Short mmCIF file of C-alpha atoms and ligand atoms in Angstrom, two decimals:
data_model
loop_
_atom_site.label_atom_id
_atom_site.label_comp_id
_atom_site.label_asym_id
_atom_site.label_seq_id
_atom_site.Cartn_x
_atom_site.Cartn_y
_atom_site.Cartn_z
CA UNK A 30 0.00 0.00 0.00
CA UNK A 31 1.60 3.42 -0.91
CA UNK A 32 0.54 6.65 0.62
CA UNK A 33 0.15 9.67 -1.52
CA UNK A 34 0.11 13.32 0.42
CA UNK A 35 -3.17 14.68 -0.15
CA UNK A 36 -1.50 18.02 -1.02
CA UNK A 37 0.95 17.25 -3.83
CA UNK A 38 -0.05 13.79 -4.80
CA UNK A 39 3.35 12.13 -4.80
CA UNK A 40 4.09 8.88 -3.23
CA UNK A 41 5.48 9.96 0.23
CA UNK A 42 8.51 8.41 1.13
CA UNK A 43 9.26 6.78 4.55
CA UNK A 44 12.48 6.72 4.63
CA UNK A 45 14.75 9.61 2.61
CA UNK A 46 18.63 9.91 3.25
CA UNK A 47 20.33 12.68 2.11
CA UNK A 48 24.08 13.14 1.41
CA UNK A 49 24.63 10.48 3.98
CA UNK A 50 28.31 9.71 5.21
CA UNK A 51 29.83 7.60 7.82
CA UNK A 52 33.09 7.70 8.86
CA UNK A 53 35.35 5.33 11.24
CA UNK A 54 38.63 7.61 11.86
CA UNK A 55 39.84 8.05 8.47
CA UNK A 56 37.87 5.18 7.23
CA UNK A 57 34.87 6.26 4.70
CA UNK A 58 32.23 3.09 5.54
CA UNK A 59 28.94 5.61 3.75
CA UNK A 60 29.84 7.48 1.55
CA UNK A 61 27.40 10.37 -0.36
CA UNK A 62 24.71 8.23 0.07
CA UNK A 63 21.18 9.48 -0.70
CA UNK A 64 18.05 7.43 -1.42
CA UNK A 65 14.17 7.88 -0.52
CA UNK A 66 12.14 4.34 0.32
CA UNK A 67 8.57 4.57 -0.93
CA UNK A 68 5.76 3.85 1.95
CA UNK A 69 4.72 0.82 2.14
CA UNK A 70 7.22 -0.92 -0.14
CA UNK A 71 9.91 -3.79 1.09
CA UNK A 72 12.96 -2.68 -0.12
CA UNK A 73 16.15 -4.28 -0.17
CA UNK A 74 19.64 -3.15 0.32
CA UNK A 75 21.82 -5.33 -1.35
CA UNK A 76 25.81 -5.84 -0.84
CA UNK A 77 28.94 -8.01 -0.47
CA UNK A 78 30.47 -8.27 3.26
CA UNK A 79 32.31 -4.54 4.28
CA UNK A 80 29.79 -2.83 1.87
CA UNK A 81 28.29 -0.50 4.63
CA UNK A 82 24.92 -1.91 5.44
CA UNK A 83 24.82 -2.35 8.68
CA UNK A 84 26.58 0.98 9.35
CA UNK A 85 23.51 2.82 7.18
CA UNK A 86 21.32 0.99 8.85
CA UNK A 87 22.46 2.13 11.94
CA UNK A 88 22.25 5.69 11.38
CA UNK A 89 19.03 5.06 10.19
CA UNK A 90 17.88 3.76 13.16
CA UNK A 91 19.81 6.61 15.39
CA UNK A 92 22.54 3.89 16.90
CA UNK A 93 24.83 5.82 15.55
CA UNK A 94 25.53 9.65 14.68
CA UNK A 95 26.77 10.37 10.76
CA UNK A 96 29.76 12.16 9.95
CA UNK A 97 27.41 14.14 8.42
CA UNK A 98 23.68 14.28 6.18
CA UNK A 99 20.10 14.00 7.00
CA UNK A 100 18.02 11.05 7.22
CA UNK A 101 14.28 11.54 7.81
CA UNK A 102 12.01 8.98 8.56
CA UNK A 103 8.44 9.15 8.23
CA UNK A 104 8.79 13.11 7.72
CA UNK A 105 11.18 13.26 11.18
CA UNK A 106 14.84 13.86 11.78
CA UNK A 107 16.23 10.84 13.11
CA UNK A 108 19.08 12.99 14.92
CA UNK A 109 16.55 15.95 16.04
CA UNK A 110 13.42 13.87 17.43
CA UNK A 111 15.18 10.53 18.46
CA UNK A 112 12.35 10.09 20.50
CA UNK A 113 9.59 10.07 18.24
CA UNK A 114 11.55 7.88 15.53
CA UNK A 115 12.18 5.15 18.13
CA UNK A 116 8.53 4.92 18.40
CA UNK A 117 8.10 4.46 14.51
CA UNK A 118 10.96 2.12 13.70
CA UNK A 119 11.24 -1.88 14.72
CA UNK A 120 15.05 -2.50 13.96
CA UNK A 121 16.39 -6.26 13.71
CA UNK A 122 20.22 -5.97 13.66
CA UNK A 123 22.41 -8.70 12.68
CA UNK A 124 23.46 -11.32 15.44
CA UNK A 125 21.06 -9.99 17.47
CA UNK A 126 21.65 -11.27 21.23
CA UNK A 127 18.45 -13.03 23.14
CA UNK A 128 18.18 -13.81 26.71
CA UNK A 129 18.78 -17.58 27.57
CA UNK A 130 17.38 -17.79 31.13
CA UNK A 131 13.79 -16.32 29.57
CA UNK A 132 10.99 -18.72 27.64
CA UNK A 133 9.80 -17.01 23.80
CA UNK A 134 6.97 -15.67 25.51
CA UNK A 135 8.47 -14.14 28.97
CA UNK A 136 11.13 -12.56 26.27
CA UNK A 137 8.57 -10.98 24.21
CA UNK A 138 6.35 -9.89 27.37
CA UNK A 139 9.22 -8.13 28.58
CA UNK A 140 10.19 -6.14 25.55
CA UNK A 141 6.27 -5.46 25.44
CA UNK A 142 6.24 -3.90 29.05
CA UNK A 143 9.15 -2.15 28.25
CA UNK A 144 7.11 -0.19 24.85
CA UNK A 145 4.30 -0.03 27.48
CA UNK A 146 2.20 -1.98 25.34
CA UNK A 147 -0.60 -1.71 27.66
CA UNK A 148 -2.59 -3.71 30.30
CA UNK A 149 -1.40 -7.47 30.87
CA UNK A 150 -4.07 -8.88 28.93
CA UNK A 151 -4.04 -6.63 25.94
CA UNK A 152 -0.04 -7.40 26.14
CA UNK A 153 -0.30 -10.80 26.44
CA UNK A 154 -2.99 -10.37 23.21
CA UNK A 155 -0.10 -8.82 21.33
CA UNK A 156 2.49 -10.83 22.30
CA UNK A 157 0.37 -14.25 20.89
CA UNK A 158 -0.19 -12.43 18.19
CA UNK A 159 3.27 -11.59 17.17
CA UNK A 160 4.26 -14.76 17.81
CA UNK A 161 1.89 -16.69 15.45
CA UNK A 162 2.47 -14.10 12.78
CA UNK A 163 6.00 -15.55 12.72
CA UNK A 164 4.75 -19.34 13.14
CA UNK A 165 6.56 -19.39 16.64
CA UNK A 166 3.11 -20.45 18.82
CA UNK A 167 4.52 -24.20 19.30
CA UNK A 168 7.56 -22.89 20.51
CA UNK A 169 6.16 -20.31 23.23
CA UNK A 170 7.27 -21.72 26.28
CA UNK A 171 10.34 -22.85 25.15
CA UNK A 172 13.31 -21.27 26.66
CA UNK A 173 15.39 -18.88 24.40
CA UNK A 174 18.52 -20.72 24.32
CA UNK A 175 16.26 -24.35 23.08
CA UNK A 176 15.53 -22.41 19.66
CA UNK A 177 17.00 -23.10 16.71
CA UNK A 178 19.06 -20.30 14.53
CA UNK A 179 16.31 -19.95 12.45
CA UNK A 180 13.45 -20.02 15.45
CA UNK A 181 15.93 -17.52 17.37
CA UNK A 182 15.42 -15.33 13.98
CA UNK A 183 11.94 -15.32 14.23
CA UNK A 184 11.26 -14.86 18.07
CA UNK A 185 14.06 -12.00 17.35
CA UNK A 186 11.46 -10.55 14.67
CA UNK A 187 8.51 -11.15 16.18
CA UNK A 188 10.12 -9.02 19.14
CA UNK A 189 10.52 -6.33 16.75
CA UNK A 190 7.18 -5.78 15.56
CA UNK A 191 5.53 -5.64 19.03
CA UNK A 192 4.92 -1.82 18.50
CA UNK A 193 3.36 -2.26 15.40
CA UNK A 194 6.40 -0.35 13.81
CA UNK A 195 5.37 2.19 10.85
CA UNK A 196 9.20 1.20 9.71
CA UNK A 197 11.03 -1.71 10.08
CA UNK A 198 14.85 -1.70 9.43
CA UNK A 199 15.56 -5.59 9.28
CA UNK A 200 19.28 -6.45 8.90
CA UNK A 201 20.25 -9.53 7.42
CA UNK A 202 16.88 -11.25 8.49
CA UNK A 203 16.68 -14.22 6.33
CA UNK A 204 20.54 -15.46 7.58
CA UNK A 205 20.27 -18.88 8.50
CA UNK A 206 16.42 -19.66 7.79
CA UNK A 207 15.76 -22.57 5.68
CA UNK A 208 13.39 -21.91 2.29
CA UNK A 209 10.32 -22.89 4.30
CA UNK A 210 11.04 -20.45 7.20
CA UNK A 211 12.12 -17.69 4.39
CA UNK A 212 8.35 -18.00 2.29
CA UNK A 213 7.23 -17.39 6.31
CA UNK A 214 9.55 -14.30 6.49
CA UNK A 215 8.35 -13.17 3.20
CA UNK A 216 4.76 -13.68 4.35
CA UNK A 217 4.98 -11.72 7.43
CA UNK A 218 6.57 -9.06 5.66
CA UNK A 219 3.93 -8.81 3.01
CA UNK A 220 1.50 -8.70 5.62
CA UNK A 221 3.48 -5.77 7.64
CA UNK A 222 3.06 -3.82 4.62
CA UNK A 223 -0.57 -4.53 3.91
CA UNK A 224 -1.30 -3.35 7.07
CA UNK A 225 0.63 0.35 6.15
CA UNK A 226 4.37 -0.53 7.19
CA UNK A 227 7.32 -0.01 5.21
CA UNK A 228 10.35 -2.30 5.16
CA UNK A 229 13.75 -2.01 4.81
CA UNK A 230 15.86 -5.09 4.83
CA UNK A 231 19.26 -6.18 3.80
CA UNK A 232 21.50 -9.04 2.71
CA UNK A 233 24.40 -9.83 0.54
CA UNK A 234 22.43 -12.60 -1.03
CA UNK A 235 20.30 -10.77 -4.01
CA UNK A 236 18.12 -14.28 -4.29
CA UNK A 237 17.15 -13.81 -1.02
CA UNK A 238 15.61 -10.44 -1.13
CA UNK A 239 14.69 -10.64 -5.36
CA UNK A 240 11.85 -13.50 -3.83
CA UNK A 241 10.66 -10.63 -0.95
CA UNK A 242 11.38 -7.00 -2.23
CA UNK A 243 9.45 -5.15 -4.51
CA UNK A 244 12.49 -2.72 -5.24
CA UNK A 245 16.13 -2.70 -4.34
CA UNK A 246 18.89 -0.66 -4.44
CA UNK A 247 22.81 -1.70 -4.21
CA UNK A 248 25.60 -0.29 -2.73
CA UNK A 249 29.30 -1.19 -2.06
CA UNK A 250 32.93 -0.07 -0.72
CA UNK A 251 30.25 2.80 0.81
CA UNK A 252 28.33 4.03 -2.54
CA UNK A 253 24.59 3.30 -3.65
CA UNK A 254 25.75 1.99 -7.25
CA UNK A 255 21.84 1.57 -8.30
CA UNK A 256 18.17 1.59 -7.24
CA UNK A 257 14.67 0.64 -8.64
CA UNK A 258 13.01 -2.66 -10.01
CA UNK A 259 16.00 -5.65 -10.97
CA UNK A 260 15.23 -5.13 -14.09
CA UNK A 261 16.17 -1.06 -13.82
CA UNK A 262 19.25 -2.13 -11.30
CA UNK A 263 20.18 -4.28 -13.96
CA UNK A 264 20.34 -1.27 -16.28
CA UNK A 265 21.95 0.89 -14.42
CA UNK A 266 24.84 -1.45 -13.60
CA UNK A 267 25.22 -1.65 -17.78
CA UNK A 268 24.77 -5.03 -18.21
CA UNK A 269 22.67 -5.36 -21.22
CA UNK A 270 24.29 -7.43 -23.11
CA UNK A 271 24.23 -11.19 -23.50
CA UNK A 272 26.24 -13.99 -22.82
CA UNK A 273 25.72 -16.80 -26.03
CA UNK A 274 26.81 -20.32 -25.31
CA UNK A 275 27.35 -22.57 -28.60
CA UNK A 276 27.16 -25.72 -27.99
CA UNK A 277 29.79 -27.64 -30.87
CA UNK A 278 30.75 -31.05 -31.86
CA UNK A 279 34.00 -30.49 -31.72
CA UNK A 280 36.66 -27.61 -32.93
CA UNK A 281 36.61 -25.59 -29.63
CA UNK A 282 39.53 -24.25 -29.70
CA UNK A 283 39.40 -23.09 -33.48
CA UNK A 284 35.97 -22.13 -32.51
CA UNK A 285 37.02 -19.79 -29.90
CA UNK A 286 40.29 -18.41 -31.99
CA UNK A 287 37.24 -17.56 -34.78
CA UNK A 288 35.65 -16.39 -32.74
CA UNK A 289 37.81 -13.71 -31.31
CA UNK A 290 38.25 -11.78 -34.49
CA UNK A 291 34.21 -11.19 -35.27
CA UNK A 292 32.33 -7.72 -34.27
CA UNK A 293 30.40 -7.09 -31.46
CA UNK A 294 32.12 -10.20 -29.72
CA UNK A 295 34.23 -10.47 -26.97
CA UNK A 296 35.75 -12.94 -24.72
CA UNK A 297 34.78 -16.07 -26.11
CA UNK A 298 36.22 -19.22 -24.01
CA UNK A 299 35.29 -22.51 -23.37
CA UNK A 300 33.13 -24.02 -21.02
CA UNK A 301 33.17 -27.61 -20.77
CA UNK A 302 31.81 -28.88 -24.07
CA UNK A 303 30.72 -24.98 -25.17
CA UNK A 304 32.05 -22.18 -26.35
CA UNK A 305 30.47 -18.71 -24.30
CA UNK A 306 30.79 -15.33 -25.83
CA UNK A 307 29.54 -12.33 -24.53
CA UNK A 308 27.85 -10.51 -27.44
CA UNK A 309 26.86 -6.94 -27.85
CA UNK A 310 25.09 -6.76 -31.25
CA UNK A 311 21.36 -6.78 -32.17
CA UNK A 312 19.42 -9.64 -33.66
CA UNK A 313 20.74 -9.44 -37.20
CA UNK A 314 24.33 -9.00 -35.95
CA UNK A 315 23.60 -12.52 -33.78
CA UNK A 316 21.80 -14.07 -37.01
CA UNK A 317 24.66 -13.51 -39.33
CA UNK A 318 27.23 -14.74 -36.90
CA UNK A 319 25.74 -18.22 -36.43
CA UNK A 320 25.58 -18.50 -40.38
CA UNK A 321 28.75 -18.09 -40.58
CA UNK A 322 29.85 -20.37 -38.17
CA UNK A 323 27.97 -22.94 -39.74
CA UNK A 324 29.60 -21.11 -42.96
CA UNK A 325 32.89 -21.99 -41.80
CA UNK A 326 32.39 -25.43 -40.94
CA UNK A 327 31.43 -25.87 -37.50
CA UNK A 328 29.09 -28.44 -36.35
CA UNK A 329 26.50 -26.54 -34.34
CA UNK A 330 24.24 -28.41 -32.01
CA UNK A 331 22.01 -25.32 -29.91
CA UNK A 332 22.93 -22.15 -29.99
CA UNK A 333 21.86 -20.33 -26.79
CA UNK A 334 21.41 -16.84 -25.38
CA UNK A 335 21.24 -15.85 -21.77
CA UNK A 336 21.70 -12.96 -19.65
CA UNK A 337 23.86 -12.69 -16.60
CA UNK A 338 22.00 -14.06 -13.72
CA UNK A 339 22.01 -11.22 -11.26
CA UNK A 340 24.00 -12.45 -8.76
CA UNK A 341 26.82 -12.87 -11.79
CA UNK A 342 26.39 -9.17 -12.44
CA UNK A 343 27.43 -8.40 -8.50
CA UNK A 344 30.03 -10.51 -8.50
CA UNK A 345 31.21 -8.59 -11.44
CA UNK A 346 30.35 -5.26 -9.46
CA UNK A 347 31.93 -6.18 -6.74
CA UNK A 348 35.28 -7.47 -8.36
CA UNK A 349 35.25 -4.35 -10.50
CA UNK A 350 35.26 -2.21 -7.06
CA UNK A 351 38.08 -4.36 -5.36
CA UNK A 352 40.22 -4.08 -8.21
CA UNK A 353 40.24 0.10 -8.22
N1 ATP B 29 33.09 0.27 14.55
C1 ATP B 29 33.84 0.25 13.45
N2 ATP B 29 35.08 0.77 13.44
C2 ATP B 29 35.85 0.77 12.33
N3 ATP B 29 35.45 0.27 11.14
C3 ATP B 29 34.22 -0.25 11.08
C4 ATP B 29 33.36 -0.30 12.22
N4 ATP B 29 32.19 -0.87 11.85
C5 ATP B 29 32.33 -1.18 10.55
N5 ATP B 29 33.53 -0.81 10.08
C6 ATP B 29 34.03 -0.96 8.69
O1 ATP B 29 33.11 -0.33 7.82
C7 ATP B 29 32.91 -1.11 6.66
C8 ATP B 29 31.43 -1.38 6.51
O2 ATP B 29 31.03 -2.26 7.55
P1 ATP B 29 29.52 -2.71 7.71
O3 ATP B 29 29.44 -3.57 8.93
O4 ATP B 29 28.68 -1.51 7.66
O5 ATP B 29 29.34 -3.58 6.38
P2 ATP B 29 28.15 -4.58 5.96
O6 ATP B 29 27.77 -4.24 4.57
O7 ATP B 29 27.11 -4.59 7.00
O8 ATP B 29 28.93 -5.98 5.93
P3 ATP B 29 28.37 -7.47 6.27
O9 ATP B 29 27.67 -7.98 5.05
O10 ATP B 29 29.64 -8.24 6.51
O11 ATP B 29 27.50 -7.40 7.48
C9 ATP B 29 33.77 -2.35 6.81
O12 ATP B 29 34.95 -2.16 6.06
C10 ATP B 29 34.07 -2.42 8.29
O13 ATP B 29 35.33 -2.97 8.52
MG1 MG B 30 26.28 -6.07 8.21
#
């Protein structure tokens, strides 16, 4: 569900970061970063390990003061009403800690009292509630340190939507769950944002969030590199272009020298029993080359074109990054 202001009509955003940077002594971990997330969206942040997620995420959520920028959330300063935006966000950091000597419920009961979620019964209500929205019900009076890593994630979340959060800031949520637990995760999310909430989540696996997010952005060494639908990610990152794997009967390695000297290709190579080239022309281009393949002899068995899988085209980002 998006929310437009009534005034201008545009989609108001619930979480907008401005010219955002984070520095650790002379290390840069955020670097220029500015981004709005659309209300009522789940949005992922994708990157590697050391790409500055959990650092954003903690200025976001007013851990942690930025070496300077803005971030608003909901229409409020995070570093001018810390009060208020503690009320509006549900954060979920990475590793986070539970108590061992405390059963699921007792842990989320306590966290309850402590947002003064109300009477005993009505927080008792809640905390049920939260805990079947996360499929945790069998496991209530189990103690903390009995669950699971995946159960532990989702007594972990469960705790942070007690307050009925307008924003949750989940960090690396879907670590450790198996697929079952992660259709759950994406089911509870959904439902977050049915009911008005907007979530912002991270990992440094793209399949992860591609199955939950509507729209993603990508950042690494610091920088947001892209944002928008995969498909507009994948634009912005330039890769367009294909990848064609011929599959031959033979004559790879004249297939690949051939190969080499032909427009619009480039690094051809083998691949088991193929050749792969990436190819940059248009349909004509890709229909002349196969005739004269077959032109020159070469026994052709499939001919097939495929674009990077996404999590190729990060690797690629990534490596591009390291190496500069
Ligand atoms: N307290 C700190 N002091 C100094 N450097 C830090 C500190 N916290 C993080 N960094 C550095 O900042 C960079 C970004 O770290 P951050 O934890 O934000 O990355 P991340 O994207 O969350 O990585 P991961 O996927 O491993 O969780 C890393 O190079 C890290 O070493
Ligand atoms: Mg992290």
């Amino acid at each position: 569900m998006t929310t437009s202001d009534p005034l201008s009509g545009h989609t108001r955003s619930a979480i907008d970061i401005r010219c955002l940077r984070v520095d650790y002594g002379e290390f840069t971990a955020v670097d220029d970063f500015t981004l709005s997330v659309p209300q009522g969206e789940i949005f992922g942040l994708v990157g590697p390990n050391g790409a500055g997620k959990t650092s954003l995420f903690k200025v976001i959520t007013s851990l942690m003061e930025p070496t300077y920028g803005e971030v608003l959330l909901d229409g409020v300063d995070v570093f001018e009403d810390t009060e208020s935006v503690r009320r509006i966000i549900g954060y979920m950091p990475d590793l986070a800690p539970v108590p061992t000597d405390l059963r699921v419920w007792e842990f989320l009961d306590f966290h309850a009292a402590a947002y003064g979620l109300g009477s005993g019964a009505q927080r008792r209500s809640r905390v049920e509630e939260c805990l079947a929205e996360v499929d945790l019900t069998p496991q209530r009076n189990s103690w903390c340190k009995a669950l699971s890593r995946g159960q532990t994630q989702r007594a972990v979340l469960a705790k942070t939507m007690l307050h009925r959060p307008r924003v949750l800031i989940l960090d690396e949520p879907a670590s450790g769950l198996d697929p079952l637990a992660r259709r759950d995760l994406r089911n509870a999310l959904r439902a977050l944002t049915r009911a008005g909430a907007t979530v912002f989540v991270s990992s440094h696996i793209l399949g992860e969030l591609a199955e939950m997010c509507s729209s993603l952005c990508v950042m690494n060494c610091g920088q947001l590199l892209a944002s928008g639908t995969a498909d507009q990610v994948r634009h912005q990152l330039g890769n367009t272009g294909r990848t064609i794997v011929a599959s031959l009967l033979g004559r790879h390695e004249e297939a690949v020298a051939w190969l080499t000297g032909q427009s619009w290709v480039h690094d051809p190579r083998m691949n088991g029993g193929h050749v792969l080239f990436g190819f940059d022309g248009g349909d004509d281009a890709q229909a002349n080359l196969m005739e004269s393949l077959i032109g020159n002899g070469f026994r052709l068995r499939a001919f097939e074109e495929k674009r990077s899988s996404f999590e190729e085209i990060l690797v690629e980002v990534a490596e591009t990054n390291r190496q500069t």
